[in-house]
Short mmCIF file of C-alpha atoms and ligand atoms in Angstrom, two decimals:
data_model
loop_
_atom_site.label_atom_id
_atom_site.label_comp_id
_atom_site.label_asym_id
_atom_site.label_seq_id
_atom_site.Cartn_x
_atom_site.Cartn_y
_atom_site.Cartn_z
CA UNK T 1 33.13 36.36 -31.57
CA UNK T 2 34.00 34.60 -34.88
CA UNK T 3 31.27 35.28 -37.75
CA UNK T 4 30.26 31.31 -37.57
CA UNK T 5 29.75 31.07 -33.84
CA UNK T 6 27.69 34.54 -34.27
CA UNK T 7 25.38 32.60 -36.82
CA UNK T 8 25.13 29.43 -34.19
CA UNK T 9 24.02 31.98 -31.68
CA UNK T 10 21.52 33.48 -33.56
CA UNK T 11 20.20 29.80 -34.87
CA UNK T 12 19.93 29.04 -31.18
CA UNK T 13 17.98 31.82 -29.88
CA UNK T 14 15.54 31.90 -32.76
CA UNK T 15 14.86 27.75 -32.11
CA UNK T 16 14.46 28.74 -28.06
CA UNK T 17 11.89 31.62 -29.03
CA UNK T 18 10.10 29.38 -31.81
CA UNK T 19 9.94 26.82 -28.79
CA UNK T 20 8.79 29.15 -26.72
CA UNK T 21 5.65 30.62 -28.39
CA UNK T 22 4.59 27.03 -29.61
CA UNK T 23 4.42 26.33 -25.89
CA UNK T 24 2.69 29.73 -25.43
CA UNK T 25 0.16 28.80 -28.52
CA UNK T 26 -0.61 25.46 -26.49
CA UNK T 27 -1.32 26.81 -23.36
CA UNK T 28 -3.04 29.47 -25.40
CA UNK T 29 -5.25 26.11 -26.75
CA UNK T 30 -6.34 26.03 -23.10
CA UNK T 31 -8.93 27.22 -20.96
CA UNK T 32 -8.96 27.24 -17.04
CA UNK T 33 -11.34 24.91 -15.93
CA UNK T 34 -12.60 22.14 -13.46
CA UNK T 35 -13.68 18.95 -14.82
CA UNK T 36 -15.21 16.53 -12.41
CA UNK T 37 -14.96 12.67 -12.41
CA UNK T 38 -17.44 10.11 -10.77
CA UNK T 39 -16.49 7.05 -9.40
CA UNK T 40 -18.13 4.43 -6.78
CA UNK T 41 -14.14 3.06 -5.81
CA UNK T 42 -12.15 4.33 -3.06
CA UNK T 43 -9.23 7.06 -3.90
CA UNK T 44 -6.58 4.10 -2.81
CA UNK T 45 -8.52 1.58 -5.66
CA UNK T 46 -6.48 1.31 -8.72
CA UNK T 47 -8.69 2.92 -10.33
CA UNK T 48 -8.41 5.75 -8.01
CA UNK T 49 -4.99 5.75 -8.21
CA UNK T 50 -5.19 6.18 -12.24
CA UNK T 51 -7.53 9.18 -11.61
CA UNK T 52 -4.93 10.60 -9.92
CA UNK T 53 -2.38 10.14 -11.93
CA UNK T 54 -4.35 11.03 -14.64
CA UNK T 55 -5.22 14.19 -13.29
CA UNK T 56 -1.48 14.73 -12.72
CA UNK T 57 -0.99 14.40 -16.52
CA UNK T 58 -3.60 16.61 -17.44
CA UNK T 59 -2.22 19.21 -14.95
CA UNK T 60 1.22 19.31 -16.36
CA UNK T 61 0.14 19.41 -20.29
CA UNK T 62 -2.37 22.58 -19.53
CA UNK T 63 0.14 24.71 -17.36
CA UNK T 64 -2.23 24.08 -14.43
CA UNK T 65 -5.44 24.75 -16.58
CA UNK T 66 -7.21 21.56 -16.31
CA UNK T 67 -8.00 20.65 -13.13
CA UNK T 68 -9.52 17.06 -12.67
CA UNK T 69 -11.37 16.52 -9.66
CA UNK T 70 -11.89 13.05 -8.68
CA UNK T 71 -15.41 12.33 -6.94
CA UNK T 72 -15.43 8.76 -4.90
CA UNK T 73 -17.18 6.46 -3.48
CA UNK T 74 -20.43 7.60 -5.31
CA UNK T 75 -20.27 10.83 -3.62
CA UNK T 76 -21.90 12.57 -7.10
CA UNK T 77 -24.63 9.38 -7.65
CA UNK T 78 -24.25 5.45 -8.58
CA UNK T 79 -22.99 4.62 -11.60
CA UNK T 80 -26.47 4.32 -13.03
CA UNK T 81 -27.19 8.34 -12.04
CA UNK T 82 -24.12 9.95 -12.76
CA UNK T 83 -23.74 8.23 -16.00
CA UNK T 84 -27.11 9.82 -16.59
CA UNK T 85 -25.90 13.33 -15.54
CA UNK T 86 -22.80 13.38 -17.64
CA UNK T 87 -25.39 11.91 -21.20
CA UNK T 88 -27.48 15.09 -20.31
CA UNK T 89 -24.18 17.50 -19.84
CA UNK T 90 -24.91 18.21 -15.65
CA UNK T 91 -21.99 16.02 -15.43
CA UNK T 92 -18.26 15.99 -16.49
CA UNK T 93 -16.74 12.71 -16.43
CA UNK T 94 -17.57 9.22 -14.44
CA UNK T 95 -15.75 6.00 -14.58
CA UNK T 96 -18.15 3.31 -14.40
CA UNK T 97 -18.38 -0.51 -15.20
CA UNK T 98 -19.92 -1.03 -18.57
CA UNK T 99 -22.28 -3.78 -17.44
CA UNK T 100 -24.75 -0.45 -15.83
CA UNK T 101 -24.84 0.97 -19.34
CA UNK T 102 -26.36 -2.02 -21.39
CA UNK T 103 -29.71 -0.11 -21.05
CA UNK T 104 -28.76 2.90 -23.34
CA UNK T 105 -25.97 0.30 -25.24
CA UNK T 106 -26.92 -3.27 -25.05
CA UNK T 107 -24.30 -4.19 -27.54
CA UNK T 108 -21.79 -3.40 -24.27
CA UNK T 109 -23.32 -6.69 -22.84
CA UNK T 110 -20.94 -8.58 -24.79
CA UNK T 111 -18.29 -7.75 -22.63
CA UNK T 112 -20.61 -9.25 -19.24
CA UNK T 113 -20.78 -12.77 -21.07
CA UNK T 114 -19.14 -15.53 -18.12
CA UNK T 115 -15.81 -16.62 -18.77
CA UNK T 116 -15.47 -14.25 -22.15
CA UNK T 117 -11.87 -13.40 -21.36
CA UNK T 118 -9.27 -15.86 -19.57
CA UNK T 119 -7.09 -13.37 -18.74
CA UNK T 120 -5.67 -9.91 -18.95
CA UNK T 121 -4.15 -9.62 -22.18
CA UNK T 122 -7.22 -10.73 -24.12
CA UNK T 123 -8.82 -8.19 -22.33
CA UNK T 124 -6.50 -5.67 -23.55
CA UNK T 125 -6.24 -6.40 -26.73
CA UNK T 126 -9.84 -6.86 -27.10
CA UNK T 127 -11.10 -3.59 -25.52
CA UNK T 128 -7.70 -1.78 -27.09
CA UNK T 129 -8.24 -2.05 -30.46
CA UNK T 130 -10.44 -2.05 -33.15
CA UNK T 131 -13.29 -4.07 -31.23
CA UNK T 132 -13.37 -1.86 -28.26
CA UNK T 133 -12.91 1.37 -30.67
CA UNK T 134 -15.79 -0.29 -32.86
CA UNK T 135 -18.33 1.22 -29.54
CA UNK T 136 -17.59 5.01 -30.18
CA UNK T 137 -20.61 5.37 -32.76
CA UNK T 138 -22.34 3.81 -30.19
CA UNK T 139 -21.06 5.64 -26.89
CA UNK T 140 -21.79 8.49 -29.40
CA UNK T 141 -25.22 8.25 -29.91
CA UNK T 142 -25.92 7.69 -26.23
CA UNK T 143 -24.30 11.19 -25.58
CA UNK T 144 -20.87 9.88 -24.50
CA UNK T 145 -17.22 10.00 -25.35
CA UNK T 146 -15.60 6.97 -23.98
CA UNK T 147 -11.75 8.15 -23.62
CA UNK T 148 -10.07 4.53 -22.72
CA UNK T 149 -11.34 1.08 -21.11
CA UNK T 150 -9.74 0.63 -17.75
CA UNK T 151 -9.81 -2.70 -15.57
CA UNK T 152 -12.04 -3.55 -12.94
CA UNK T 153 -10.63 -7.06 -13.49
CA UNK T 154 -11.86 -10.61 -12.92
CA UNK T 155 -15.23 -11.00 -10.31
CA UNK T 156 -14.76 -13.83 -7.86
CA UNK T 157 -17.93 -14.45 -5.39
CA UNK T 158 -18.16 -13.50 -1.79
CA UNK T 159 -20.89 -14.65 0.42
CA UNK T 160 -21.45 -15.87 4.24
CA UNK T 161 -23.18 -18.68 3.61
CA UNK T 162 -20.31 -21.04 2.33
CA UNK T 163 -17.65 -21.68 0.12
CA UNK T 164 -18.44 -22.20 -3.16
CA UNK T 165 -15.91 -24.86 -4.43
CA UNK T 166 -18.49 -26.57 -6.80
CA UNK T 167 -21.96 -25.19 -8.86
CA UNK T 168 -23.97 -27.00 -6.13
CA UNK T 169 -22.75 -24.58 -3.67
CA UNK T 170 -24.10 -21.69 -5.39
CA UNK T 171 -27.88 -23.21 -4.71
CA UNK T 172 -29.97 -20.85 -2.98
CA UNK T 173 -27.35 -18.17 -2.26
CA UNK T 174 -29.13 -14.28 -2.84
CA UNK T 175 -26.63 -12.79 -4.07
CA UNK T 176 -26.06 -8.89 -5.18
CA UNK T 177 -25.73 -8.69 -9.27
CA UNK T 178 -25.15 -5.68 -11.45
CA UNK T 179 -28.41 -4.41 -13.00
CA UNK T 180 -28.49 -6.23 -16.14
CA UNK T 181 -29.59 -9.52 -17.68
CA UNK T 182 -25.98 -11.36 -18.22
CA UNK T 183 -25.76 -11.20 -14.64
CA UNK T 184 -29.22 -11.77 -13.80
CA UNK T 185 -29.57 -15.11 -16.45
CA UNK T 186 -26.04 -16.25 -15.39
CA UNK T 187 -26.70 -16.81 -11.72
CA UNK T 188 -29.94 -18.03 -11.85
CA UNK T 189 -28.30 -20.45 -14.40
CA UNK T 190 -25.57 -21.09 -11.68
CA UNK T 191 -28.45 -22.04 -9.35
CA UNK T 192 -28.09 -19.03 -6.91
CA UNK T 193 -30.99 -16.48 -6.31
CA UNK T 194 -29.78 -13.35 -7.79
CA UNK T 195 -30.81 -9.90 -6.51
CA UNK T 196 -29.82 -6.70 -8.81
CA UNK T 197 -29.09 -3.65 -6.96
CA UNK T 198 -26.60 -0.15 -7.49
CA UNK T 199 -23.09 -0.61 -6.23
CA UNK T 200 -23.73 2.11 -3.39
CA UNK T 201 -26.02 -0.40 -1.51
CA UNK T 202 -24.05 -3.43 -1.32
CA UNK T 203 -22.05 -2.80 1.66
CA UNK T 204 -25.39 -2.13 3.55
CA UNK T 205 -27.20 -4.73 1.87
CA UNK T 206 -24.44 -7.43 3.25
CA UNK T 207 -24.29 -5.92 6.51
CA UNK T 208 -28.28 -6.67 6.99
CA UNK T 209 -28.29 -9.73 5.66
CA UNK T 210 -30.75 -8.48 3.06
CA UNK T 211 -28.05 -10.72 0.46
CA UNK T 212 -25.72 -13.35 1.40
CA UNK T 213 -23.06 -12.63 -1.31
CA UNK T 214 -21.67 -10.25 -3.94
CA UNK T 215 -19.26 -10.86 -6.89
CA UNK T 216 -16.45 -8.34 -7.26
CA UNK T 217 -12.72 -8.42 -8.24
CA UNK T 218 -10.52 -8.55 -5.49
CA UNK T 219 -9.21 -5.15 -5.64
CA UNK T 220 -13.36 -3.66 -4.98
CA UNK T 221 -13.81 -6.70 -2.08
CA UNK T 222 -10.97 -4.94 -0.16
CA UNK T 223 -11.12 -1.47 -1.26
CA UNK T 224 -15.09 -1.41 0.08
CA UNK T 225 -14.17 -3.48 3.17
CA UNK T 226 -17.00 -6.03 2.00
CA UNK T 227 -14.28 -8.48 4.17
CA UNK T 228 -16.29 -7.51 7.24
CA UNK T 229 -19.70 -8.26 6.05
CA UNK T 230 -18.57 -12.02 4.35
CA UNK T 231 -17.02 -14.90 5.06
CA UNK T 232 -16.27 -16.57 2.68
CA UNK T 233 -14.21 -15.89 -1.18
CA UNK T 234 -14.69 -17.89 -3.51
CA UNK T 235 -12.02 -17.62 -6.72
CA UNK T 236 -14.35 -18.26 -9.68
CA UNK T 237 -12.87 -15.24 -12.48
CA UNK T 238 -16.60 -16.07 -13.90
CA UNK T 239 -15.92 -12.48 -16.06
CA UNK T 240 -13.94 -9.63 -16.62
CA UNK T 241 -15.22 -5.90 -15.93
CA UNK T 242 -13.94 -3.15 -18.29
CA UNK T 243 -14.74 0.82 -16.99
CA UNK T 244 -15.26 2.77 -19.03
CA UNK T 245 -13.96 6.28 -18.91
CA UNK T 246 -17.04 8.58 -20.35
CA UNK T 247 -16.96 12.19 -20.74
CA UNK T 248 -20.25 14.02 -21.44
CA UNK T 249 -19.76 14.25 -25.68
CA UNK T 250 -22.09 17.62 -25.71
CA UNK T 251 -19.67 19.02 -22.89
CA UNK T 252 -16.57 16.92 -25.27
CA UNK T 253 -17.56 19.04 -28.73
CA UNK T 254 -16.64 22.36 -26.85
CA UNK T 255 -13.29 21.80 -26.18
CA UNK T 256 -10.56 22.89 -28.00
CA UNK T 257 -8.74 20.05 -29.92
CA UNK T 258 -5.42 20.21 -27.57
CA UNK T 259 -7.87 19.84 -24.90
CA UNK T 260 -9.44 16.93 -26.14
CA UNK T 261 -6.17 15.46 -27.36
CA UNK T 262 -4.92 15.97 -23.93
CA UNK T 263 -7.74 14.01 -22.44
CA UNK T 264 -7.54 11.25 -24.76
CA UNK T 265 -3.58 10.92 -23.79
CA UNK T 266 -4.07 11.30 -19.56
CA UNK T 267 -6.99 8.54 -20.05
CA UNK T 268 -4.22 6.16 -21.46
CA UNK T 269 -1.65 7.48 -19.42
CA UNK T 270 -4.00 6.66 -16.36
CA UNK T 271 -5.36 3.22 -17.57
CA UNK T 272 -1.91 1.84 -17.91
CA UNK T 273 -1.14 3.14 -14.45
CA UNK T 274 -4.26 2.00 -12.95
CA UNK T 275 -3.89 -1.45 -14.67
CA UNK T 276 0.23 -1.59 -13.69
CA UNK T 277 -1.24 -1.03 -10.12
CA UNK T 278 -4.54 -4.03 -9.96
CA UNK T 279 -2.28 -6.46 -11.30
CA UNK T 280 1.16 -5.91 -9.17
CA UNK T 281 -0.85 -5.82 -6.05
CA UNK T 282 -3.78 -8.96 -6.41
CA UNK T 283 -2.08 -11.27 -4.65
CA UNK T 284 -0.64 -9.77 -2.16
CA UNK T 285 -4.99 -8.30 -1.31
CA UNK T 286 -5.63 -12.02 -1.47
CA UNK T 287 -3.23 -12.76 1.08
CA UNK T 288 -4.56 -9.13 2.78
CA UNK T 289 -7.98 -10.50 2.52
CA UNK T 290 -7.20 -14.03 4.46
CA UNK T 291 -5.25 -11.99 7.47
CA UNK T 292 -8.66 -9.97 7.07
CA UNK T 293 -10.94 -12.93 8.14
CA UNK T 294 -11.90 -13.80 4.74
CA UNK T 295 -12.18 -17.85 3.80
CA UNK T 296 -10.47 -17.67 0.52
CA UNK T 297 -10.71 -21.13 -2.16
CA UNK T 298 -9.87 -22.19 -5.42
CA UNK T 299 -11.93 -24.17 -7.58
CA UNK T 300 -10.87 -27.01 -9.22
CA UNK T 301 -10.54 -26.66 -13.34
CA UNK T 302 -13.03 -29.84 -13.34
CA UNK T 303 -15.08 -27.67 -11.51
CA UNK T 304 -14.71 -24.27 -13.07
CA UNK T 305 -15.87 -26.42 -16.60
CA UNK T 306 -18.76 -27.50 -14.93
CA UNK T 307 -20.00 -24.02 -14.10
CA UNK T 308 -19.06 -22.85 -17.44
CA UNK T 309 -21.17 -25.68 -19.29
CA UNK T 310 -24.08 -24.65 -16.66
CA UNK T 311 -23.84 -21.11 -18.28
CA UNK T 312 -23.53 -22.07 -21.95
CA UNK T 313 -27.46 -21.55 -22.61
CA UNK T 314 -27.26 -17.68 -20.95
CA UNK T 315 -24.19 -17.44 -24.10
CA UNK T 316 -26.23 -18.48 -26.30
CA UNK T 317 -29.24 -16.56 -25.72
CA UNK T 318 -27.75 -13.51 -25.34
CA UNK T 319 -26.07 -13.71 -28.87
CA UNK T 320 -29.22 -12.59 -30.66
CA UNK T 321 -29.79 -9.73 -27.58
CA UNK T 322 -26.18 -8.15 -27.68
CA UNK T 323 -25.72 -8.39 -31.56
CA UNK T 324 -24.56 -11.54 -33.25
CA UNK T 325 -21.95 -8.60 -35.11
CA UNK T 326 -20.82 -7.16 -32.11
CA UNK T 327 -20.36 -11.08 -30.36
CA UNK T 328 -19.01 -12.06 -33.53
CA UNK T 329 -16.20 -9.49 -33.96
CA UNK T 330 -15.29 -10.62 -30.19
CA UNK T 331 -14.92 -14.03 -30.92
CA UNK T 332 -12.92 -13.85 -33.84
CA UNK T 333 -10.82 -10.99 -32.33
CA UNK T 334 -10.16 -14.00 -29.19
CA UNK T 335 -9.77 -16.55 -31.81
CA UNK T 336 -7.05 -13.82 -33.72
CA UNK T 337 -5.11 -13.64 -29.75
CA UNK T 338 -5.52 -17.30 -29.10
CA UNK T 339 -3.49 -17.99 -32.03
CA UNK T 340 -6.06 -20.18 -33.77
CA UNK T 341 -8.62 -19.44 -36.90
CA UNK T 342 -12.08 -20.82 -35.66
C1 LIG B 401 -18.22 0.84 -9.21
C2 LIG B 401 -19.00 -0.26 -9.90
C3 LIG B 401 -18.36 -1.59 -9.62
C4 LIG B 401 -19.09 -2.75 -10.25
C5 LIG B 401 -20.31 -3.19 -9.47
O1 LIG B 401 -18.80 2.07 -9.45
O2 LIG B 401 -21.33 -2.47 -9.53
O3 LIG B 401 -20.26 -4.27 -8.83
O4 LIG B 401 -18.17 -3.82 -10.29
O5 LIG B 401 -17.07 -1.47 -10.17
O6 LIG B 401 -19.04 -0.03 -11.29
#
């Protein structure tokens, strides 16, 4: 072997073993554990489908080391609970909606304001950049890491009384609401009688009757079968959910920084799966949902800016509750998007 190709060799072998024990120093940056994540959606829900693929991804970057566990269905508490076991460290992970959190946060009631977003890429770039980072101090100092905002998506109304194709029809209607104030104010504003109440009772609470209606994007309406307790859907998009993906910040600080990093990088890798997946499939669920039995309407833009004028007050008030900073840097990020300085 000539002198040069003997010095190529050499080059070669001592890049592989340099490669080598960098890959041995970051599995080295790993510890074998389980980390378990709460959810109330189905394993099929996008959002189930992210967790899994997000597990996948942390999987493959720790050699096997970090095992994500995905909990549905509520199986480890409602959002309310579990978020409350991973803030005292009992808990790894959950992915829950923000609206549940406004108690320990209230500024995260921005995000629950009716007709905030109209449509996905606001959402994105709201909740992807500097607004949505602006909440770690805040996710901090309720004892939570929030590694990415992942969609729930748009909330139409479902209820078995009838179809809701104008405010009037709302009149009267009990219908389920997240546990917090937007929600409550909003439809009591839209004329309905609105009943809070954990995620984990709504199936139960539609089968008896005990509510007429619940509003949920269209992936959660067929995911939790809510098609066989209601009759009717009614399109209205009246806000957009983020979830946020919290890990338990005492539980955070103790991991190396790979494994952090590594987390940080699955969430994102899982979000973009998990929104790639809600979005491809909506309207073919729609179409699922009519085969289902479900009564499924539009409402007429006249319409939908009637409903949004009935809500305008709940806005307003809820500027000086959220944070007139917090709904401020919203509205000008939106204003930024929508291409025009307000
Ligand atoms: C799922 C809930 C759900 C939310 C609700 O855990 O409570 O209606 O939309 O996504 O967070």
């Amino acid at each position: 072997m000539t002198q040069q190709k003997h010095i190529i060799l050499q080059a070669a072998l001592l890049a592989a073993a340099t490669l080598a024990s960098q890959a041995t120093l970051a599995q080295g940056a790993f510890t074998e554990r389980t980390i378990r994540m709460s959810t109330g959606v189905g394993k099929t829900h996008p959002i189930g489908l992210g967790m899994t693929k997000m597990a996948q991804c942390a999987a493959e970057k720790s050699g096997g080391k970090m095992k994500l566990m995905s909990y549905h269905d509520n199986a480890l508490g409602n959002d309310t609970t579990a978020s409350q076991q991973v803030r005292t460290g009992s808990l790894e992970m959950v992915l829950t909606s923000t609206a549940p959190l406004v108690g320990a946060i209230p500024q995260l009631a921005v995000f629950d304001l009716p007709f905030l977003f109209t449509n996905e890429r606001e959402a994105d770039q709201v909740l992807d950049g500097k607004v949505g980072d602006s909440f770690a101090p805040k996710f901090a100092t309720a004892g939570l890491v929030n590694l990415a905002y992942w969609e729930n998506g748009f909330r139409n109304v479902t209820n078995s009384r009838r179809a809701v194709t104008k405010v009037e029809d709302m009149q009267g209607v009990k219908l389920r609401v997240m546990q917090n104030k937007v929600y409550l104010d909003t439809f009591s504003a839209l004329g309905s009688n609105p009943v809070p109440m954990a995620f984990s009772e709504v199936y139960s609470a539609l089968e008896t009757n005990t509510v007429d209606g619940q509003e949920n994007p269209i992936a959660l309406i067929d995911n939790m079968k809510f098609y066989e307790v209601q009759k009717y859907l009614s399109l209205t998009r009246h806000s957009y959910s983020p979830v946020a993906v919290l890990y338990s910040k005492s539980l955070f600080d103790k991991l190396s920084s790979a494994e952090q990093a590594t987390l940080r990088e699955c969430a994102i890798v899982g979000r973009d799966e998990s929104r790639r997946i809600g979005r491809a499939q909506e309207n073919t669920t729609i179409n699922a949902l009519k085969s289902k039995g479900l009564q499924v309407n539009e409402i007429s833009s006249a319409e939908m800016a009637r409903m949004r004028e009935r809500v305008k007050p709940v806005v307003d008030a809820q500027v000086k509750v959220i944070g007139e900073e917090t709904v401020h840097a919203v509205m000008a990020e939106l204003s930024k998007i929508r291409g025009s300085a307000k």
